[in-house]
Coordinates of C-alpha atoms in Angstrom, one line a residue:
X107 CA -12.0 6.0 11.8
X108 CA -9.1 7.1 10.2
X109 CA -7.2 5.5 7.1
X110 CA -4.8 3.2 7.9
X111 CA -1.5 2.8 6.0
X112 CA 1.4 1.2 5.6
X113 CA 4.4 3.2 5.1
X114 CA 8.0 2.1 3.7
X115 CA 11.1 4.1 4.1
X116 CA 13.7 3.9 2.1
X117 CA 17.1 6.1 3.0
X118 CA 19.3 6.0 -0.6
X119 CA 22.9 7.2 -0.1
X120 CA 24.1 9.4 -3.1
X121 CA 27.8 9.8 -3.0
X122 CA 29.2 8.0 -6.2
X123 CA 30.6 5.1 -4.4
X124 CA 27.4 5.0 -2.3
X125 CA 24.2 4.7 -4.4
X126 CA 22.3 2.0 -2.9
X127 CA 19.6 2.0 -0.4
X128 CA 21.5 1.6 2.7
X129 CA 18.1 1.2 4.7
X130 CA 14.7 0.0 4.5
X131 CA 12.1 -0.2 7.0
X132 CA 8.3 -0.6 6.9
X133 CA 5.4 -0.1 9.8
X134 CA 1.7 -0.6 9.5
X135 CA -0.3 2.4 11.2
X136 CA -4.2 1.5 11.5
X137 CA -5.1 4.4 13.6
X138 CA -3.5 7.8 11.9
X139 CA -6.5 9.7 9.9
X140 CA -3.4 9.4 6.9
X141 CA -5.0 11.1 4.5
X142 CA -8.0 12.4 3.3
X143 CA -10.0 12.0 0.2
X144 CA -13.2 13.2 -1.1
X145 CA -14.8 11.8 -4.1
X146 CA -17.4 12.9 -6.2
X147 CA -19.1 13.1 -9.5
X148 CA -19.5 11.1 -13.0
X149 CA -18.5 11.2 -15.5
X150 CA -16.3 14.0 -14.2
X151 CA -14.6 13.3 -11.0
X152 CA -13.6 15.6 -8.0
X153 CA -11.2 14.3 -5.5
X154 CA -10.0 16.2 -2.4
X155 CA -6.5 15.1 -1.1
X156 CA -5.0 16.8 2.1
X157 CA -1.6 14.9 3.9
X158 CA -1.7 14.2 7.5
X159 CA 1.0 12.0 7.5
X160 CA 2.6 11.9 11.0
X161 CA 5.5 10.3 10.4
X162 CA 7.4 13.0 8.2
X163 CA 7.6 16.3 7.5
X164 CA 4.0 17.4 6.3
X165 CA 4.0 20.0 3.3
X166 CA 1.1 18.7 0.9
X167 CA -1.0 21.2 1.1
X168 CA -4.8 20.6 0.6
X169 CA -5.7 20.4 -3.5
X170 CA -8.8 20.1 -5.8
X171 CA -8.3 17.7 -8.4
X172 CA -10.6 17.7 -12.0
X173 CA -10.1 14.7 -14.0
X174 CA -12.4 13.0 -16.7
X175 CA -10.6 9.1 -16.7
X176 CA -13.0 7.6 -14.7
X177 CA -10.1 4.9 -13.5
X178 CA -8.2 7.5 -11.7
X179 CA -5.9 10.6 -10.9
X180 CA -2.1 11.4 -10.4
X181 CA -1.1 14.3 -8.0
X182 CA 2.4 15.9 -8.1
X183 CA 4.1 18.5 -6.1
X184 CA 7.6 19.8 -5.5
X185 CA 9.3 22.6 -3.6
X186 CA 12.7 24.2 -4.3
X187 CA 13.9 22.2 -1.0
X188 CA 13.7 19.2 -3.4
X189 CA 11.0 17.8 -1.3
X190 CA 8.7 16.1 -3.7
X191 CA 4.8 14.1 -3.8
X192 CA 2.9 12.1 -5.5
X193 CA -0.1 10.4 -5.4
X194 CA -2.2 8.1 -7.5
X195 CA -6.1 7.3 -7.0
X196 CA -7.5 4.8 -9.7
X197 CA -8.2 1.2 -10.7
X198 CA -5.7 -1.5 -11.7
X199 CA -5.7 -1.5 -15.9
X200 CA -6.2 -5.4 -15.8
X201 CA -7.2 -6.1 -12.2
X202 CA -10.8 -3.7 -12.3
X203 CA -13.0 -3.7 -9.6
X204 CA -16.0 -1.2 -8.4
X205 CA -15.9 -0.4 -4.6
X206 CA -12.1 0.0 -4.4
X207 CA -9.6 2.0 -5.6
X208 CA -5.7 1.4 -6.0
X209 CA -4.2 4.5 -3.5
X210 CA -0.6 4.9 -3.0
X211 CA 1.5 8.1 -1.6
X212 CA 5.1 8.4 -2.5
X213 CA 7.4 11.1 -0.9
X214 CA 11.2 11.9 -1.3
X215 CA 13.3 14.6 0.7
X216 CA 17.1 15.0 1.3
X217 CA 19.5 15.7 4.4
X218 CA 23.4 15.9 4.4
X219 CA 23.4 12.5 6.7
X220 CA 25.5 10.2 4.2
X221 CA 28.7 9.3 4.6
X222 CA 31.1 12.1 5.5
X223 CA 28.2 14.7 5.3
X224 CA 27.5 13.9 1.4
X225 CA 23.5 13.6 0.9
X226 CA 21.5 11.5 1.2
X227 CA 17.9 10.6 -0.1
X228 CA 14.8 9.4 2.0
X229 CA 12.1 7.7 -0.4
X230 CA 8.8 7.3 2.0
X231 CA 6.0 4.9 -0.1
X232 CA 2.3 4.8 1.6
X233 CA -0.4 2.1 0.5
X234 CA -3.9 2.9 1.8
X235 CA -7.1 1.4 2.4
X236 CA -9.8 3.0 -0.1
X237 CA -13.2 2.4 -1.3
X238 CA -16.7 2.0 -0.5
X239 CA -16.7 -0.1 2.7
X240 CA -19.4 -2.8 3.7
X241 CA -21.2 -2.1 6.3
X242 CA -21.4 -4.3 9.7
X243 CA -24.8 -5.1 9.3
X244 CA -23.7 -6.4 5.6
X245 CA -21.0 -8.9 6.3
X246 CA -22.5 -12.1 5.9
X247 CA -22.7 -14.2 9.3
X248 CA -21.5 -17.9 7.5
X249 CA -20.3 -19.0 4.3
X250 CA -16.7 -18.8 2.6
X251 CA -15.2 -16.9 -0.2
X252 CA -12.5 -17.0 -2.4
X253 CA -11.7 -14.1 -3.8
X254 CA -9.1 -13.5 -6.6
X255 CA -6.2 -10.9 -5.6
X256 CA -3.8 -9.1 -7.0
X257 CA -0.2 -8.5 -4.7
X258 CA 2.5 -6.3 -5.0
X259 CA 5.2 -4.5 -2.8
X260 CA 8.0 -1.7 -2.7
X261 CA 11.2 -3.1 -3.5
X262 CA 12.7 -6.3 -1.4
X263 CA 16.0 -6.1 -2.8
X264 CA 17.2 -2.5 -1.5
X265 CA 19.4 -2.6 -4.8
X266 CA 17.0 -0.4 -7.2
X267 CA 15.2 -3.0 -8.2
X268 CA 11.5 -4.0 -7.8
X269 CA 9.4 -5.8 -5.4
X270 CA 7.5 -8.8 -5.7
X271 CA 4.2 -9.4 -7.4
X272 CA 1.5 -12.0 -8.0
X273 CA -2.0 -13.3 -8.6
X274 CA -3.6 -15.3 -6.0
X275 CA -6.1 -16.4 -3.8
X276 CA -7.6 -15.3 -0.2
X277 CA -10.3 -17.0 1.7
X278 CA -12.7 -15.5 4.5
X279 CA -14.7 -18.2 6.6
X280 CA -17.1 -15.7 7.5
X281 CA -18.8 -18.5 10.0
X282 CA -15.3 -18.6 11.8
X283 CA -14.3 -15.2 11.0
X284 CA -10.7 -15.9 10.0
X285 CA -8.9 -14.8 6.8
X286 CA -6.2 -17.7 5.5
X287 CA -4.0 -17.5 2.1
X288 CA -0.9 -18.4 0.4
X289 CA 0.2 -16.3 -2.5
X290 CA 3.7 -17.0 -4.2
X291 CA 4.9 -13.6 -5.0
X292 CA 8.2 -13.0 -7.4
X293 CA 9.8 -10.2 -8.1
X294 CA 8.5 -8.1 -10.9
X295 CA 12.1 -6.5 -11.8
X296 CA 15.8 -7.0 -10.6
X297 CA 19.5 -6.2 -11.5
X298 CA 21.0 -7.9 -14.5
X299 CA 23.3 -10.2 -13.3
X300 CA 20.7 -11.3 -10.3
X301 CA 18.2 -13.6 -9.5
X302 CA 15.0 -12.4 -9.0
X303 CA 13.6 -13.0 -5.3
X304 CA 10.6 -15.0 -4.4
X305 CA 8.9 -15.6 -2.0
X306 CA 5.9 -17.8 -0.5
X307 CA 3.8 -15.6 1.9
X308 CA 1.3 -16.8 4.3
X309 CA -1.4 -14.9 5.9
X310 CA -3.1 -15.8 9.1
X311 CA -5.8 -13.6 11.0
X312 CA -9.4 -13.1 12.0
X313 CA -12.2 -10.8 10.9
X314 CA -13.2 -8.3 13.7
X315 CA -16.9 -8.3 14.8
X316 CA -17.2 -5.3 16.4
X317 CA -16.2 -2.6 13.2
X318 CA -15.4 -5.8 10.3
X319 CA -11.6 -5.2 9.9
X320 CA -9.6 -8.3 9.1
X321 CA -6.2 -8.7 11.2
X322 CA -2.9 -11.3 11.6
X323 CA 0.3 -12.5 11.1
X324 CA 2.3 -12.5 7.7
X325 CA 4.5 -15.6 7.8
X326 CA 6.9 -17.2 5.1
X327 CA 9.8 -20.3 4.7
X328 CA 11.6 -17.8 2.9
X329 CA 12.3 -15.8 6.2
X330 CA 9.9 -12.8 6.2
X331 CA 7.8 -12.0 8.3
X332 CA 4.6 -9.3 9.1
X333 CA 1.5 -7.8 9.9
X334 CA -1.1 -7.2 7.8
X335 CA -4.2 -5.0 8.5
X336 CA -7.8 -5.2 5.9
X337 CA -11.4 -4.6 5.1
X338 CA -14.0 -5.6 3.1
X339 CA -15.9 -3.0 0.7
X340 CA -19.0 -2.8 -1.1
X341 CA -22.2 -4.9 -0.6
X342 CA -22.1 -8.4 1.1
X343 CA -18.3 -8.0 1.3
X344 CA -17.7 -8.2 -2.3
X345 CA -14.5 -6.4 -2.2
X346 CA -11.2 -6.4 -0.3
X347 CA -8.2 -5.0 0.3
X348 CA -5.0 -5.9 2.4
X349 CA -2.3 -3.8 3.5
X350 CA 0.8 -5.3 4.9
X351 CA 4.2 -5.1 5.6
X352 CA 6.8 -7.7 5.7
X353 CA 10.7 -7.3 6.7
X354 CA 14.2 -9.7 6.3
X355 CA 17.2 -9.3 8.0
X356 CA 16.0 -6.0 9.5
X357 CA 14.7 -4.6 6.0
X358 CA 11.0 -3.8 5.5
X359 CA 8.6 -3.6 2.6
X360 CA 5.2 -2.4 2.2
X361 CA 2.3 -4.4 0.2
X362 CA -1.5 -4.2 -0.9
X363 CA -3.2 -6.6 -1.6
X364 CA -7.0 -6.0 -3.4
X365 CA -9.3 -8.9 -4.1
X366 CA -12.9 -9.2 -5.7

């Protein structure tokens, strides 16, 4: 199986009259193999990155990274045509968990495509599913859980400003094999001058029993709507994380969710 991802792409006129994102959309891919990573080792770690991104212009090349912070690693690259990379592998400072990891991609590039052929900047921001994942055999066959998550997103606002954030709850009925929750999410950083966005989103879906992925709908009253795509990692299902993306008025974001 691949890695799935969701991907957001933001396209940032840069004129001086013209310095706002003028577009924003987001897509979940479960089927690309997006990325992938090999780690090793304690207390030293290894980790082996190499893009296949298919939805952009691929020039991360393969790279061995050394680091000794066992909660994770930063990857940057650039090239002179301004194209530039990063990626981050680690744990959440306050939010730690064991079989997961926090993974997250970030690319920018630049065409002449703005207004009256000034440029323009394309910002593409990938969340992945990583971590030790439970085994089918090891999903437990009844039972509930609530586990306690930690949300966040790439900007909702399309103004510079940040996306929304919270703490919150998601239940598995593992007899029924459905996955139910309703976070209130807020934004973790806006313009002076603005309110900052919130924003009540629902998830709805079912936990697959042929492979153990979790699957549904993103739904909210404050008029977004998505997909979201999951898994649960590490033994008996301790773990989980949630990719999603949700969009307003034609303008997408990308979110994680990870839950112990």
């Amino acid at each position: 199986m691949g890695t799935p991802y969701v991907e957001s792409v933001q396209i940032r006129g840069m004129s001086p009259d013209y310095i706002i994102p003028v577009e924003a959309t987001a897509r979940l891919n479960v089927a690309a193999d997006a990325i992938g990573i090999t780690y090793t080792g304690s207390p030293t770690q290894s980790v082996r990155v190499h893009n296949r991104f298919t939805s952009w212009s691929s020039d991360l090349t393969s790279a061995d990274i050394i680091f000794s912070d066992v909660n994770g690693v930063v990857f940057n690259a650039g090239r002179e045509n301004r194209t530039g990379h990063g990626f981050a592998f680690g744990k959440i400072s306050d939010f730690q968990t064991i079989y997961t990891w926090a993974t997250y991609h970030e690319a920018s590039y630049y065409d002449q495509g703005g207004p009256s052929g000034s440029s323009r900047q394309f910002i593409v921001f990938n969340f992945l599913l990583t971590g030790y994942k439970t085994l089918i055999n090891d999903i437990p066959a009844s039972g509930k859980k609530v586990y306690d998550c930690d949300l966040d997103t790439t900007t909702v606002a399309y103004d510079g400003s940040g996306g929304v954030s919270a703490r919150g709850n998601v239940t598995v009925d593992f007899s029924h094999r459905t996955i139910t929750s309703s976070i209130v999410a807020r934004q973790s950083g806006w313009i002076a001058g603005n309110l900052p966005i919130s924003a009540t989103l629902n998830l709805a879906g079912n936990l697959s029993s042929s492979d153990g992925s979790m699957s549904g709908d993103v739904t909210s009253p404050d008029g977004f709507t998505g997909q979201f795509y999951g898994s649960l990692f590490g033994p008996q299902g301790t773990e989980m994380q949630i990719i999603f993306t949700i969009s307003r008025s034609g303008r997408g974001a990308a979110g994680r969710i990870i839950c112990k």
